[in-house]
Amino acid sequence: MKRVSFAEFGGPEVLRLTDAEEPHAGPGRIRVAVRAAGVNPVDWRLREGQVLGAHPIELPAGVGLDAAGVVDEVGEGVEGVGIGDRVFGEGADTYAEFAVLSAWARMPEGLTFEEAAGYPSVVETALRVIREVGVEPGQTLLVSGASGGVGSAVLQIARDRGITVIGTAGAANQGYLRSLGALATTYGEGWVERVRELGRVDAALDLAGSGVIRELVELTGDPRKVISIADLGAPDLGVRFSGVAGSVPQALAEAVDLISRGKLHIPVEKTYTLAEAAAAHTDSQAGHARGRRVIVL
Ligand SMILES: NC(=O)c1ccc[n+]([C@@H]2O[C@H](COP(=O)([O-])OP(=O)(O)OC[C@H]3O[C@@H](n4cnc5c(N)ncnc54)[C@H](OP(=O)(O)O)[C@@H]3O)[C@@H](O)[C@H]2O)c1
């Protein structure tokens, strides 16, 4: 089969479309014929050699965490899913014709493969940070970097729970944030004052890692009411860094419920072929997004 891999850490140019042995579904896993793979910042962080987990990456390595596709192998002990089912979920090396998933759910009616591939890790992260920051219905949550993949999910899940959101994004994404029910303002010079004018802030999320932890603490008045997923310096200022994934099956079940009720939609910003994976990474690394980029097979 074809897969995207890299034999050395580095820039997008280290990505190659290569021939590889097909993976197989071990116990508790399924294999899918991949129809689409989500492009997440973690994909290029690992490609660069950033150490994000407990286990170092062995080279050559595949790329990709999220996928949507058609089940074509079911591992020992797996129940409730069969060959031919359309699923989305998380696994390993998903920028490939076949990939093994460790967590999955059946795709809701009406969702395309390319849309579905954008949800899994984004929704898991969004649910986790909303839970960890402890924001309640009726309160106001400030989201710095609100228009990307994680931000798009946070805004809609918060709205569904009766939480008011103030989001920051670039000028081009102000209308997008408002379309997701948030109060919106731009980041950059004077942003703290602009946020204050929009209302009181009970809790805040740093999703962009743009060096705003001090200001988020100032706006909430309490470092315990701030969480970052993108600024490793946050703990130096008494703010929690959230980096350990919660339950992916539970997140997928919640995603299915929200999508089916018409409460969650993550737009596909742009699609790429497997051969264009390097371009997908270059675009993702530029740091400006509306929803998710997706590799389509
Ligand atoms: N720790 C974890 O568990 C975890 C999980 C998932 C993701 N992450 C990390 O979280 C970050 C966000 O992920 P993502 O998938 O949502 O990324 P993404 O889709 O690429 O979105 C990036 C967002 O950052 C915004 N942004 C850029 N510059 C900004 C600035 N100076 N101030 C405020 N916002 C700014 C962009 O807004 P505009 O386009 O409007 O400029 C865009 O909305 C990434 O660094 C990723 O690695 C961490």
CSV table of C-alpha atoms and ligand atoms in Angstrom, one decimal:
chain,number,residue,atom,x,y,z
A,1,MET,CA,0.0,0.0,0.0
A,2,LYS,CA,1.0,3.7,-0.2
A,3,ARG,CA,1.6,5.7,2.9
A,4,VAL,CA,3.2,9.0,3.9
A,5,SER,CA,6.3,8.5,6.0
A,6,PHE,CA,9.5,10.2,7.1
A,7,ALA,CA,13.0,8.7,7.6
A,8,GLU,CA,14.5,11.8,9.4
A,9,PHE,CA,13.0,14.5,11.5
A,10,GLY,CA,12.7,17.9,9.8
A,11,GLY,CA,10.6,20.2,7.7
A,12,PRO,CA,7.6,19.3,5.5
A,13,GLU,CA,10.2,18.2,2.8
A,14,VAL,CA,11.1,15.1,4.8
A,15,LEU,CA,7.6,13.6,4.0
A,16,ARG,CA,7.6,10.9,1.3
A,17,LEU,CA,4.9,8.9,-0.3
A,18,THR,CA,6.3,5.4,0.0
A,19,ASP,CA,5.3,1.7,-0.5
A,20,ALA,CA,4.7,0.0,2.8
A,21,GLU,CA,3.5,-3.3,4.3
A,22,GLU,CA,-0.2,-3.2,5.1
A,23,PRO,CA,-0.9,-3.0,8.8
A,24,HIS,CA,-3.3,-5.5,10.4
A,25,ALA,CA,-5.8,-5.2,13.1
A,26,GLY,CA,-4.6,-6.8,16.4
A,27,PRO,CA,-6.8,-7.6,19.3
A,28,GLY,CA,-9.2,-4.8,20.2
A,29,ARG,CA,-8.4,-2.9,17.0
A,30,ILE,CA,-10.0,-2.5,13.6
A,31,ARG,CA,-8.4,-1.7,10.2
A,32,VAL,CA,-10.0,0.7,7.8
A,33,ALA,CA,-9.5,1.4,4.1
A,34,VAL,CA,-8.8,5.1,4.7
A,35,ARG,CA,-11.0,7.5,2.8
A,36,ALA,CA,-9.8,10.7,4.6
A,37,ALA,CA,-7.2,11.6,7.3
A,38,GLY,CA,-7.4,14.7,9.4
A,39,VAL,CA,-4.3,17.0,9.5
A,40,ASN,CA,-3.5,18.0,13.1
A,41,PRO,CA,-0.7,20.2,14.4
A,42,VAL,CA,0.5,17.2,16.4
A,43,ASP,CA,1.3,15.5,13.1
A,44,TRP,CA,3.9,18.1,12.1
A,45,ARG,CA,5.2,18.5,15.7
A,46,LEU,CA,6.1,14.8,15.7
A,47,ARG,CA,7.6,15.1,12.2
A,48,GLU,CA,9.8,17.9,13.5
A,49,GLY,CA,11.0,15.6,16.3
A,50,GLN,CA,9.2,17.4,19.2
A,51,VAL,CA,8.9,15.1,22.1
A,52,LEU,CA,5.3,15.0,23.0
A,53,GLY,CA,4.6,11.6,24.6
A,54,ALA,CA,6.4,9.1,26.8
A,55,HIS,CA,7.6,7.1,23.8
A,56,PRO,CA,10.2,8.3,21.3
A,57,ILE,CA,9.3,7.9,17.7
A,58,GLU,CA,11.1,5.2,15.7
A,59,LEU,CA,12.2,6.1,12.2
A,60,PRO,CA,11.0,5.6,9.5
A,61,ALA,CA,7.7,6.7,10.9
A,62,GLY,CA,4.2,7.1,9.5
A,63,VAL,CA,2.1,10.2,10.0
A,64,GLY,CA,-1.5,10.9,11.2
A,65,LEU,CA,-3.8,10.2,14.1
A,66,ASP,CA,-7.3,10.8,12.8
A,67,ALA,CA,-9.1,9.0,10.0
A,68,ALA,CA,-12.5,8.1,8.5
A,69,GLY,CA,-12.9,5.1,6.3
A,70,VAL,CA,-14.5,1.7,5.7
A,71,VAL,CA,-13.8,-1.2,8.1
A,72,ASP,CA,-12.0,-4.0,6.3
A,73,GLU,CA,-10.6,-6.0,9.2
A,74,VAL,CA,-11.9,-6.6,12.7
A,75,GLY,CA,-9.5,-7.7,15.4
A,76,GLU,CA,-10.1,-10.3,18.1
A,77,GLY,CA,-12.5,-9.3,20.8
A,78,VAL,CA,-14.0,-6.4,18.9
A,79,GLU,CA,-17.8,-6.3,18.9
A,80,GLY,CA,-20.4,-4.0,17.5
A,81,VAL,CA,-18.7,-3.1,14.3
A,82,GLY,CA,-18.4,-5.1,11.0
A,83,ILE,CA,-16.7,-5.2,7.7
A,84,GLY,CA,-18.1,-2.5,5.4
A,85,ASP,CA,-19.1,-0.1,8.2
A,86,ARG,CA,-18.3,3.6,7.8
A,87,VAL,CA,-16.4,4.8,10.8
A,88,PHE,CA,-14.3,7.7,12.1
A,89,GLY,CA,-11.7,7.6,14.9
A,90,GLU,CA,-8.2,7.6,16.1
A,91,GLY,CA,-5.3,5.3,15.4
A,92,ALA,CA,-1.8,5.5,14.0
A,93,ASP,CA,-0.2,6.3,10.6
A,94,THR,CA,-3.5,7.4,9.1
A,95,TYR,CA,-2.0,9.2,6.0
A,96,ALA,CA,-2.1,5.8,4.2
A,97,GLU,CA,-4.4,3.6,2.2
A,98,PHE,CA,-5.0,1.3,5.2
A,99,ALA,CA,-4.7,2.2,8.9
A,100,VAL,CA,-5.4,0.5,12.3
A,101,LEU,CA,-7.7,2.4,14.6
A,102,SER,CA,-7.7,2.0,18.4
A,103,ALA,CA,-10.9,4.0,19.0
A,104,TRP,CA,-13.8,4.5,16.6
A,105,ALA,CA,-17.5,5.2,16.1
A,106,ARG,CA,-19.9,4.7,13.2
A,107,MET,CA,-20.2,7.9,11.2
A,108,PRO,CA,-23.5,9.8,11.6
A,109,GLU,CA,-25.9,9.9,8.7
A,110,GLY,CA,-25.1,12.7,6.2
A,111,LEU,CA,-21.5,13.2,7.2
A,112,THR,CA,-18.9,12.8,4.4
A,113,PHE,CA,-15.6,11.0,4.9
A,114,GLU,CA,-13.7,14.2,4.5
A,115,GLU,CA,-15.7,16.0,7.1
A,116,ALA,CA,-15.6,13.0,9.5
A,117,ALA,CA,-11.8,12.8,9.5
A,118,GLY,CA,-11.7,16.3,11.0
A,119,TYR,CA,-13.5,15.5,14.2
A,120,PRO,CA,-11.9,12.8,16.4
A,121,SER,CA,-8.9,14.4,18.2
A,122,VAL,CA,-10.3,17.9,17.9
A,123,VAL,CA,-13.5,16.9,19.8
A,124,GLU,CA,-11.6,14.9,22.4
A,125,THR,CA,-9.4,17.9,23.1
A,126,ALA,CA,-12.4,20.4,23.2
A,127,LEU,CA,-14.4,18.2,25.6
A,128,ARG,CA,-11.3,17.7,27.8
A,129,VAL,CA,-10.4,21.4,28.2
A,130,ILE,CA,-14.0,22.5,28.8
A,131,ARG,CA,-14.2,19.9,31.6
A,132,GLU,CA,-10.7,20.7,33.0
A,133,VAL,CA,-11.3,24.5,33.1
A,134,GLY,CA,-14.5,23.9,35.0
A,135,VAL,CA,-16.7,26.4,33.3
A,136,GLU,CA,-20.5,26.2,34.1
A,137,PRO,CA,-23.6,27.0,32.1
A,138,GLY,CA,-24.4,30.7,32.4
A,139,GLN,CA,-20.7,31.6,32.7
A,140,THR,CA,-18.4,33.2,30.1
A,141,LEU,CA,-15.5,31.4,28.6
A,142,LEU,CA,-12.7,33.3,26.8
A,143,VAL,CA,-11.1,31.3,24.0
A,144,SER,CA,-7.8,32.6,22.6
A,145,GLY,CA,-7.3,31.2,19.1
A,146,ALA,CA,-10.9,30.2,18.6
A,147,SER,CA,-11.2,29.7,14.8
A,148,GLY,CA,-9.0,26.6,14.4
A,149,GLY,CA,-9.9,23.0,14.7
A,150,VAL,CA,-10.1,22.8,18.5
A,151,GLY,CA,-11.6,26.3,18.8
A,152,SER,CA,-14.4,25.5,16.4
A,153,ALA,CA,-15.3,22.5,18.5
A,154,VAL,CA,-15.0,24.4,21.8
A,155,LEU,CA,-17.2,27.2,20.7
A,156,GLN,CA,-20.1,24.9,19.5
A,157,ILE,CA,-19.9,22.5,22.5
A,158,ALA,CA,-19.9,25.5,24.9
A,159,ARG,CA,-22.9,27.1,23.1
A,160,ASP,CA,-24.8,23.7,23.4
A,161,ARG,CA,-24.2,23.8,27.1
A,162,GLY,CA,-25.4,27.3,27.7
A,163,ILE,CA,-21.9,28.8,28.1
A,164,THR,CA,-21.2,32.3,26.6
A,165,VAL,CA,-18.0,32.4,24.6
A,166,ILE,CA,-15.8,35.3,23.7
A,167,GLY,CA,-13.3,34.2,21.0
A,168,THR,CA,-10.2,35.8,19.5
A,169,ALA,CA,-9.1,35.1,16.0
A,170,GLY,CA,-7.7,37.0,13.0
A,171,ALA,CA,-9.6,39.7,11.1
A,172,ALA,CA,-10.7,37.2,8.4
A,173,ASN,CA,-12.3,34.9,11.0
A,174,GLN,CA,-14.5,37.3,12.9
A,175,GLY,CA,-17.7,36.5,11.0
A,176,TYR,CA,-16.9,32.8,11.3
A,177,LEU,CA,-16.7,33.0,15.1
A,178,ARG,CA,-20.0,34.9,15.2
A,179,SER,CA,-21.6,32.2,13.0
A,180,LEU,CA,-20.7,29.7,15.8
A,181,GLY,CA,-22.5,31.9,18.3
A,182,ALA,CA,-19.5,33.5,19.9
A,183,LEU,CA,-18.7,37.1,20.7
A,184,ALA,CA,-15.7,37.9,18.6
A,185,THR,CA,-12.7,40.1,18.6
A,186,THR,CA,-9.2,40.2,17.0
A,187,TYR,CA,-6.0,39.2,18.7
A,188,GLY,CA,-3.0,41.6,18.6
A,189,GLU,CA,-2.4,45.1,20.1
A,190,GLY,CA,-5.2,46.2,22.5
A,191,TRP,CA,-7.0,42.8,22.5
A,192,VAL,CA,-7.3,42.7,26.3
A,193,GLU,CA,-9.3,45.9,26.4
A,194,ARG,CA,-11.4,44.7,23.5
A,195,VAL,CA,-12.2,41.5,25.4
A,196,ARG,CA,-13.1,43.6,28.6
A,197,GLU,CA,-15.6,45.6,26.5
A,198,LEU,CA,-17.3,42.4,25.5
A,199,GLY,CA,-17.9,41.3,29.1
A,200,ARG,CA,-16.7,39.6,32.3
A,201,VAL,CA,-14.6,36.5,31.9
A,202,ASP,CA,-15.1,33.5,34.2
A,203,ALA,CA,-12.6,31.1,32.6
A,204,ALA,CA,-10.2,31.1,29.7
A,205,LEU,CA,-8.5,28.7,27.3
A,206,ASP,CA,-5.2,29.3,25.4
A,207,LEU,CA,-5.5,27.3,22.2
A,208,ALA,CA,-3.0,29.1,20.1
A,209,GLY,CA,0.1,29.3,22.4
A,210,SER,CA,0.6,32.9,21.4
A,211,GLY,CA,2.1,34.0,24.7
A,212,VAL,CA,-1.0,35.3,26.4
A,213,ILE,CA,-1.1,33.3,29.7
A,214,ARG,CA,-0.4,36.4,31.8
A,215,GLU,CA,-3.3,38.3,30.2
A,216,LEU,CA,-5.7,35.3,30.6
A,217,VAL,CA,-4.9,35.1,34.3
A,218,GLU,CA,-5.4,38.9,34.6
A,219,LEU,CA,-8.8,38.6,32.8
A,220,THR,CA,-10.1,35.7,34.9
A,221,GLY,CA,-8.4,36.8,38.1
A,222,ASP,CA,-7.4,33.2,38.9
A,223,PRO,CA,-4.7,31.0,37.3
A,224,ARG,CA,-6.8,28.0,38.2
A,225,LYS,CA,-9.5,29.2,35.7
A,226,VAL,CA,-7.1,29.1,32.8
A,227,ILE,CA,-5.9,26.1,30.8
A,228,SER,CA,-3.4,26.0,27.9
A,229,ILE,CA,-3.0,23.3,25.3
A,230,ALA,CA,-0.2,25.0,23.4
A,231,ASP,CA,2.1,26.9,25.7
A,232,LEU,CA,4.5,24.8,27.6
A,233,GLY,CA,5.5,27.8,29.7
A,234,ALA,CA,2.0,28.0,31.2
A,235,PRO,CA,2.9,26.1,34.4
A,236,ASP,CA,5.6,28.7,35.2
A,237,LEU,CA,2.7,31.2,35.7
A,238,GLY,CA,0.6,28.7,37.7
A,239,VAL,CA,-1.6,27.7,34.8
A,240,ARG,CA,-2.3,24.1,33.9
A,241,PHE,CA,-1.1,22.6,30.6
A,242,SER,CA,-3.5,20.0,29.4
A,243,GLY,CA,-1.7,17.3,27.3
A,244,VAL,CA,-3.1,13.9,28.3
A,245,ALA,CA,-5.9,12.7,26.1
A,246,GLY,CA,-9.2,11.7,27.8
A,247,SER,CA,-11.4,8.9,26.6
A,248,VAL,CA,-11.6,8.9,22.8
A,249,PRO,CA,-14.5,6.5,22.5
A,250,GLN,CA,-16.5,8.7,24.9
A,251,ALA,CA,-15.5,11.8,22.9
A,252,LEU,CA,-16.6,10.1,19.6
A,253,ALA,CA,-20.0,9.2,21.1
A,254,GLU,CA,-20.5,12.8,22.2
A,255,ALA,CA,-19.4,14.0,18.7
A,256,VAL,CA,-22.0,11.6,17.1
A,257,ASP,CA,-24.7,13.0,19.4
A,258,LEU,CA,-23.8,16.6,18.7
A,259,ILE,CA,-23.5,16.2,14.9
A,260,SER,CA,-26.7,14.2,14.8
A,261,ARG,CA,-28.5,17.0,16.7
A,262,GLY,CA,-27.1,19.6,14.3
A,263,LYS,CA,-25.1,21.2,17.1
A,264,LEU,CA,-21.5,20.6,15.8
A,265,HIS,CA,-20.0,21.1,12.4
A,266,ILE,CA,-16.3,21.5,11.8
A,267,PRO,CA,-15.7,22.9,8.3
A,268,VAL,CA,-13.1,21.4,6.0
A,269,GLU,CA,-10.7,24.3,5.2
A,270,LYS,CA,-9.0,22.5,2.4
A,271,THR,CA,-8.3,19.0,1.1
A,272,TYR,CA,-5.1,17.5,-0.2
A,273,THR,CA,-4.0,14.2,-1.8
A,274,LEU,CA,-1.6,11.8,0.0
A,275,ALA,CA,1.1,13.1,-2.4
A,276,GLU,CA,0.4,16.7,-1.2
A,277,ALA,CA,0.9,15.9,2.5
A,278,ALA,CA,3.9,18.2,2.7
A,279,ALA,CA,1.8,21.1,1.5
A,280,ALA,CA,-0.9,20.2,4.1
A,281,HIS,CA,1.8,20.5,6.8
A,282,THR,CA,3.1,23.7,5.5
A,283,ASP,CA,-0.4,25.2,5.5
A,284,SER,CA,-1.2,23.9,9.0
A,285,GLN,CA,2.1,25.2,10.4
A,286,ALA,CA,1.3,28.7,9.1
A,287,GLY,CA,-1.1,28.7,12.1
A,288,HIS,CA,-4.2,30.2,10.6
A,289,ALA,CA,-7.2,28.0,10.1
A,290,ARG,CA,-10.9,27.9,9.8
A,291,GLY,CA,-11.8,24.3,10.9
A,292,ARG,CA,-9.7,21.4,9.7
A,293,ARG,CA,-7.4,20.5,6.8
A,294,VAL,CA,-7.9,16.9,5.5
A,295,ILE,CA,-6.1,14.5,3.3
A,296,VAL,CA,-8.5,12.7,1.0
A,297,LEU,CA,-7.8,9.3,-0.7
B,1,LIG,N1,-2.2,19.7,24.4
B,1,LIG,C1,-3.1,19.0,23.6
B,1,LIG,O1,-3.6,18.0,24.1
B,1,LIG,C2,-3.4,19.5,22.3
B,1,LIG,C3,-4.4,18.9,21.5
B,1,LIG,C4,-4.8,19.5,20.3
B,1,LIG,C5,-4.0,20.6,19.8
B,1,LIG,N2,-3.0,21.1,20.5
B,1,LIG,C6,-2.3,22.3,20.1
B,1,LIG,O2,-3.2,23.4,20.2
B,1,LIG,C7,-2.9,24.3,19.1
B,1,LIG,C8,-4.2,24.5,18.4
B,1,LIG,O3,-4.6,23.4,17.7
B,1,LIG,P1,-5.7,23.5,16.4
B,1,LIG,O4,-5.8,22.1,15.9
B,1,LIG,O5,-6.9,24.2,16.9
B,1,LIG,O6,-4.8,24.5,15.5
B,1,LIG,P2,-5.3,25.2,14.1
B,1,LIG,O7,-6.5,24.5,13.6
B,1,LIG,O8,-4.1,25.3,13.3
B,1,LIG,O9,-5.7,26.7,14.7
B,1,LIG,C9,-4.8,27.6,15.0
B,1,LIG,C10,-5.6,28.8,15.5
B,1,LIG,O10,-4.7,29.8,16.1
B,1,LIG,C11,-5.2,31.1,15.8
B,1,LIG,N3,-4.1,32.0,16.0
B,1,LIG,C12,-3.0,32.2,15.2
B,1,LIG,N4,-2.2,33.2,15.8
B,1,LIG,C13,-2.9,33.6,16.9
B,1,LIG,C14,-2.6,34.6,17.9
B,1,LIG,N5,-1.5,35.4,17.8
B,1,LIG,N6,-3.5,34.8,18.9
B,1,LIG,C15,-4.6,34.1,19.0
B,1,LIG,N7,-4.9,33.1,18.0
B,1,LIG,C16,-4.1,32.9,17.0
B,1,LIG,C17,-5.7,31.0,14.4
B,1,LIG,O11,-6.6,32.0,14.1
B,1,LIG,P3,-6.6,32.8,12.7
B,1,LIG,O12,-6.6,31.7,11.6
B,1,LIG,O13,-7.9,33.5,12.8
B,1,LIG,O14,-5.4,33.7,12.6
B,1,LIG,C18,-6.3,29.6,14.4
B,1,LIG,O15,-7.6,29.7,14.8
B,1,LIG,C19,-1.8,23.7,18.3
B,1,LIG,O16,-0.6,24.3,18.7
B,1,LIG,C20,-1.8,22.2,18.7
B,1,LIG,O17,-0.5,21.6,18.6
B,1,LIG,C21,-2.7,20.6,21.8
